[in-house]
Amino acid sequence: MLGAYLPIIVLVIVAALFGLVSVVMSSIIGQKKPSPVKLQPYECGCEPVGSARERFSIKFYLIAMLFILFDIECVFLYPWAVLYKRLGLFGLAEMGLFIVILFVGYIYVWKKGALEWE
Amino acid sequence: MDTTILGLPLIYYAAMILKVLVVFVFVLLTVAYATYAERKIIGHMQVRLGPMRTGWHGLLQPIADGVKLFFKEEIVPAQASKFTFLIAPLIALIPAFISFAVIPFGDTVELFGYKIPLQIASVYDTQAGRVLDLNVGVLYILAMASLGVYGIVLAGWSSNNKYSLLGGLRSSAQMISYELAAGLAIVSVFMLSESLSLQKIVADQSNFFSWSGTWYAFKQPLAFILFFICSLAEINRTPFDLPEAESELVSGFCTEYSSMKYAMFFMAEYANMVTVCAVTVTLFLGGWHGPLHPVLNFIVKVYFLIFVCMWIRATYPRYRYDQLMRLGWKVFLPLTLLNIVVTGIVIAAFS
């Protein structure tokens, strides 16, 4: 199995080297004339008001939580899908039940309004 | 060739390095000329000429752009988190390029009596007489696709700019939502292929004209369409390019980036597009099988899908953010689950 995994490491090294070298080279070659105004955060030419590290909408947390829930479901589905033909009707019933239970949760989330964006 | 390192012959290492370099340079060139092709194609679709000045019909435009960005001033905003700000473009770029490792782009070729499969992460098992590749190839691709989110969300957060933060948040929410739908859409393919190895999936689609060996796009049309659209959304292509919605967020997560670091994001975006097209070709459009030379088949199919991406960009207006999230969570997610259940019932009924 080593033969199949080793090239990935080599490719990662090649890609990382390419990225690093071009970023470092351009920061060496490029001109540098920093000024206080230039280093301000860009806000369409206005003076920036406050920091950007403020509170943001709870919606994003909700989406992240829902993503984790459904992604775990997705992870469960993968081995089942690969073995499906060998599991036969048993597999269908088992996973049918699993998907139905999940779907109930999905409908609950929908009805609670977690998927709405206003 | 009897010398072996870690149980593998020397020619394996030579072939591996050759494959890695050729594929890397090929993807890099494709990325460079995809930017040119995009400007040219969209230009002509809008009855403009596109780039014309650099070289014959602007053919040297990507090189000129690259050189220009290379010599540009590098600005790191005063209040940015320096290290994260510097590392974010690399985190976005590297996963975009390394997903290509598991994609088979041709048949096995023989070099000095040693068989070499045209897929980076693979080896020819002489005892078993078949190609050994990553048996979790698809999972690897999905994992790399999710890693790209980190680059974008870190870039958005570390810039300490309100536009960047909003762009990064939007982008991460969009990417994880559609990653889910894309991940679920291809489950039905694995129910048919009974494997996550891309070699096996391509081998299943070797005979276009028989039902048992035809493309998965015909057996799973819904999965094919859903996967392609979700992938477009996941890599922030139009009509889902909300993170970079220039009319509202200036340039989204890369507002504060300049010089080569901006180019990294730009390249990552196009490399992701190339990868997504290659994955779609491998999973649904028969991989390298076809009437021409295997490698040529693969390239033609991938380039056609890249053209479709550009065509879509020229045709459709951008989605609004609430519409985008509604589409992902309320339309695509139930559709993918339905597709899995229907596929399951059909397979059970016919076996």
XYZ file of C-alpha atoms in Angstrom, chain B:
351
model
C 16.426 -3.441 -11.985
C 16.763 -5.573 -8.913
C 17.564 -2.849 -6.413
C 14.572 -1.968 -4.305
C 13.908 0.721 -1.730
C 11.200 -0.095 0.836
C 10.195 -3.069 -1.297
C 9.606 -1.033 -4.449
C 11.862 -1.077 -7.541
C 13.835 2.023 -8.477
C 11.845 2.527 -11.655
C 8.748 2.992 -9.492
C 10.359 6.036 -7.873
C 11.500 7.447 -11.199
C 8.022 7.000 -12.663
C 6.415 8.471 -9.565
C 8.480 11.648 -9.677
C 7.909 11.954 -13.421
C 4.147 11.520 -12.990
C 3.998 14.036 -10.149
C 5.947 16.667 -12.073
C 4.092 16.163 -15.357
C 0.675 16.308 -13.691
C 1.621 19.299 -11.560
C 2.933 21.275 -14.519
C -0.038 20.226 -16.608
C -2.530 21.408 -13.966
C -0.561 24.630 -13.542
C -0.615 25.342 -17.282
C -4.294 24.431 -17.475
C -4.981 26.835 -14.612
C -3.010 29.606 -16.315
C -4.732 29.123 -19.651
C -8.145 28.596 -18.044
C -7.955 32.221 -16.893
C -7.154 33.261 -20.460
C -9.834 30.981 -21.928
C -12.379 32.324 -19.486
C -11.735 35.932 -20.452
C -11.691 35.037 -24.120
C -14.835 32.870 -24.075
C -16.846 35.266 -21.950
C -15.573 38.110 -24.099
C -16.830 36.479 -27.266
C -20.125 35.486 -25.613
C -20.629 39.170 -24.800
C -19.564 40.248 -28.311
C -16.223 41.580 -27.118
C -12.772 40.407 -28.139
C -11.231 39.727 -24.731
C -7.468 40.093 -24.291
C -5.825 40.946 -27.634
C -2.618 42.884 -26.937
C -0.134 40.451 -25.425
C 0.965 38.091 -28.152
C -1.165 36.690 -30.949
C -4.804 37.158 -29.828
C -3.544 37.745 -26.287
C -2.062 34.291 -25.938
C 0.669 35.514 -23.590
C -1.845 37.182 -21.259
C -1.559 34.613 -18.386
C 2.223 34.992 -18.397
C 1.963 38.772 -18.398
C -0.516 38.594 -15.495
C 1.746 36.257 -13.569
C 4.814 38.450 -14.046
C 2.844 41.529 -13.091
C 1.534 39.979 -9.859
C 4.995 38.694 -9.082
C 6.474 42.199 -9.040
C 3.608 43.856 -7.199
C 3.953 45.296 -3.734
C 3.002 42.991 -0.917
C 0.727 44.678 1.594
C 0.098 43.184 5.024
C -2.485 45.303 6.863
C -1.247 46.745 10.152
C -3.803 45.017 12.369
C -3.817 41.681 10.567
C -2.749 38.481 12.298
C 0.524 38.223 10.419
C 1.209 34.509 10.503
C -2.337 33.423 9.668
C -2.507 36.088 6.992
C 0.641 34.737 5.357
C -0.201 31.057 5.656
C -3.857 31.239 4.486
C -3.122 31.459 0.720
C -0.941 28.357 0.967
C -3.648 26.470 2.858
C -6.034 27.334 0.041
C -3.593 26.455 -2.747
C -2.102 23.148 -1.637
C -5.331 21.083 -1.283
C -6.495 22.443 -4.624
C -3.482 20.923 -6.349
C -3.091 17.660 -4.455
C -6.595 16.297 -5.043
C -5.328 15.360 -8.472
C -3.213 12.584 -6.964
C -5.969 9.978 -7.011
C -7.486 10.709 -10.407
C -6.655 8.112 -13.072
C -5.874 9.982 -16.281
C -4.962 7.077 -18.543
C -4.450 3.367 -18.997
C -1.446 1.415 -17.708
C 1.705 1.991 -19.781
C 4.729 -0.253 -19.910
C 8.195 1.226 -19.352
C 11.304 -1.048 -19.427
C 9.116 -4.072 -18.713
C 7.569 -2.429 -15.672
C 3.901 -1.525 -15.775
C 3.039 1.988 -14.684
C -0.575 3.020 -14.124
C -1.309 6.586 -15.222
C -2.559 7.739 -11.854
C -0.251 9.394 -9.355
C -1.278 7.546 -6.205
C -1.104 3.999 -7.533
C 1.232 1.110 -8.128
C 1.030 -1.967 -10.362
C 0.859 -5.097 -8.246
C 2.745 -7.710 -10.299
C 1.652 -10.602 -8.093
C -2.050 -9.804 -8.241
C -1.696 -8.574 -11.843
C -3.755 -5.436 -11.302
C -3.408 -1.788 -10.404
C -3.414 -0.980 -6.700
C -4.609 2.496 -5.889
C -6.045 4.248 -2.865
C -9.106 2.227 -1.889
C -10.455 5.392 -0.267
C -9.757 7.609 -3.282
C -13.094 9.411 -3.184
C -12.816 10.076 0.540
C -9.402 11.594 -0.107
C -10.881 13.974 -2.673
C -13.694 14.981 -0.317
C -11.194 15.529 2.499
C -9.016 17.766 0.342
C -12.080 19.695 -0.832
C -12.986 20.423 2.793
C -9.443 21.507 3.641
C -9.771 24.361 1.155
C -12.376 25.957 3.440
C -9.705 26.594 6.059
C -7.660 28.763 3.739
C -10.633 30.936 2.954
C -12.006 31.291 6.460
C -8.542 32.012 7.885
C -7.903 34.592 5.175
C -11.197 36.280 5.943
C -10.617 36.314 9.668
C -6.951 37.289 9.737
C -7.298 40.318 7.448
C -9.150 42.239 10.176
C -11.369 43.755 7.531
C -15.155 43.670 7.732
C -15.618 42.752 4.094
C -13.074 39.962 4.404
C -14.699 38.576 7.530
C -18.153 38.567 5.966
C -16.794 37.037 2.777
C -14.954 34.341 4.704
C -17.996 33.489 6.823
C -20.324 33.365 3.865
C -17.871 31.283 1.941
C -17.355 28.749 4.701
C -21.092 28.386 5.322
C -21.689 27.958 1.598
C -18.852 25.503 1.112
C -19.807 23.215 3.986
C -23.479 23.269 2.984
C -22.754 22.232 -0.563
C -20.012 19.839 0.406
C -22.689 17.930 2.261
C -24.982 17.780 -0.744
C -22.088 16.857 -3.060
C -20.944 14.134 -0.675
C -24.433 12.683 -0.476
C -25.013 12.945 -4.227
C -22.208 10.520 -5.050
C -23.259 7.892 -2.497
C -25.563 6.364 -5.114
C -22.560 5.875 -7.425
C -20.786 3.810 -4.766
C -23.885 1.692 -4.357
C -23.391 0.690 -7.992
C -19.597 0.530 -8.053
C -19.223 -1.200 -4.647
C -15.899 0.544 -4.217
C -14.399 3.924 -3.384
C -11.358 3.262 -5.540
C -11.353 5.474 -8.609
C -9.627 2.775 -10.693
C -12.587 0.501 -10.066
C -15.114 3.249 -10.786
C -13.432 4.057 -14.109
C -13.173 0.358 -14.982
C -16.945 0.063 -14.420
C -17.544 2.601 -17.169
C -15.378 1.003 -19.823
C -18.101 0.148 -22.325
C -20.170 3.113 -23.406
C -22.649 1.102 -25.528
C -23.763 -1.533 -23.023
C -25.957 -0.819 -20.037
C -23.716 -2.663 -17.604
C -20.627 -0.696 -18.588
C -21.963 2.671 -19.604
C -21.202 5.998 -17.938
C -22.601 6.574 -14.469
C -24.055 9.823 -15.792
C -26.698 7.710 -17.578
C -27.335 5.382 -14.667
C -27.402 8.195 -12.129
C -28.462 11.328 -14.035
C -29.826 13.083 -10.944
C -26.661 12.375 -8.960
C -24.576 13.655 -11.882
C -26.425 16.960 -12.153
C -26.603 17.473 -8.387
C -22.930 16.680 -7.924
C -21.829 19.038 -10.668
C -23.963 21.936 -9.422
C -22.971 21.348 -5.789
C -19.332 21.233 -6.811
C -19.688 24.554 -8.605
C -21.136 25.983 -5.403
C -18.462 24.387 -3.280
C -15.641 25.944 -5.264
C -17.400 29.337 -5.340
C -17.913 29.470 -9.087
C -20.633 31.599 -10.620
C -23.605 31.558 -10.217
C -22.625 30.811 -6.600
C -19.675 33.209 -6.235
C -21.170 34.962 -3.219
C -17.911 35.140 -1.232
C -16.493 37.395 -3.914
C -19.681 39.251 -4.694
C -17.919 42.417 -5.793
C -21.082 44.489 -5.798
C -21.513 44.015 -2.049
C -18.298 42.731 -0.484
C -15.598 44.422 -2.627
C -13.642 41.202 -3.125
C -14.764 39.081 -0.176
C -12.151 37.152 1.745
C -9.247 38.290 -0.450
C -9.947 42.049 -0.228
C -6.714 42.718 1.678
C -4.540 40.403 -0.374
C -2.135 41.612 -3.001
C 0.759 40.414 -5.089
C 1.532 36.682 -5.269
C -0.638 35.917 -2.242
C -3.673 37.098 -4.161
C -2.496 35.021 -7.104
C -2.452 31.964 -4.812
C -6.190 32.343 -4.152
C -6.812 32.956 -7.806
C -4.869 29.849 -8.801
C -6.535 27.812 -6.056
C -9.931 28.776 -7.433
C -9.076 27.682 -10.960
C -7.207 24.583 -9.780
C -10.320 23.639 -7.836
C -12.348 24.067 -10.986
C -9.992 21.786 -12.929
C -10.080 19.215 -10.113
C -13.854 19.268 -9.852
C -14.184 18.782 -13.591
C -11.687 15.911 -13.462
C -13.557 14.283 -10.575
C -16.878 14.633 -12.387
C -15.352 13.082 -15.506
C -13.929 10.211 -13.457
C -17.069 9.486 -11.472
C -19.708 10.066 -14.111
C -18.336 10.486 -17.607
C -16.271 7.344 -18.050
C -12.879 8.682 -16.975
C -10.271 8.057 -19.650
C -12.387 5.610 -21.672
C -13.373 6.756 -25.131
C -12.548 6.611 -28.830
C -9.202 8.476 -28.740
C -5.975 7.832 -26.873
C -6.832 7.357 -23.145
C -5.001 10.470 -21.920
C -6.476 12.515 -24.748
C -10.003 11.283 -23.940
C -9.568 12.402 -20.390
C -8.220 15.830 -21.328
C -10.965 16.452 -23.894
C -13.692 15.577 -21.383
C -12.156 17.712 -18.635
C -11.720 20.690 -20.959
C -15.277 20.360 -22.136
C -16.540 20.533 -18.546
C -14.306 23.546 -17.870
C -15.895 25.171 -20.906
C -19.330 24.381 -19.445
C -18.304 26.138 -16.204
C -17.391 29.246 -18.193
C -20.539 29.002 -20.250
C -22.588 28.904 -17.035
C -20.739 31.986 -15.823
C -21.615 33.883 -18.970
C -25.251 32.785 -18.854
C -26.600 32.962 -15.301
C -26.868 35.854 -12.843
C -25.603 35.439 -9.311
C -27.793 33.902 -6.607
C -28.822 35.874 -3.563
C -27.403 34.454 -0.334
C -30.712 33.319 1.178
C -31.667 31.707 -2.143
C -28.331 29.932 -2.194
C -28.730 28.473 1.274
C -32.333 27.535 0.567
C -31.299 25.725 -2.602
C -28.576 23.804 -0.796
C -30.440 22.797 2.329
C -34.060 22.615 1.209
C -33.786 21.352 -2.364
C -30.501 19.543 -2.941
C -30.214 17.778 0.421
C -33.642 16.054 0.288
C -33.131 15.304 -3.412
C -29.836 13.523 -2.731
C -31.408 11.484 0.090
C -34.322 10.610 -2.188
C -31.898 9.557 -4.893
C -30.112 7.234 -2.458
C -33.364 5.632 -1.311
C -34.671 5.192 -4.861
C -31.355 3.721 -6.008
C -31.425 1.361 -3.038
C -34.953 0.170 -3.835
C -34.178 -0.281 -7.537
C -31.022 -2.285 -6.825
C -32.896 -4.445 -4.291
C -35.730 -5.015 -6.761
C -33.431 -6.161 -9.584
C -31.157 -8.412 -7.547
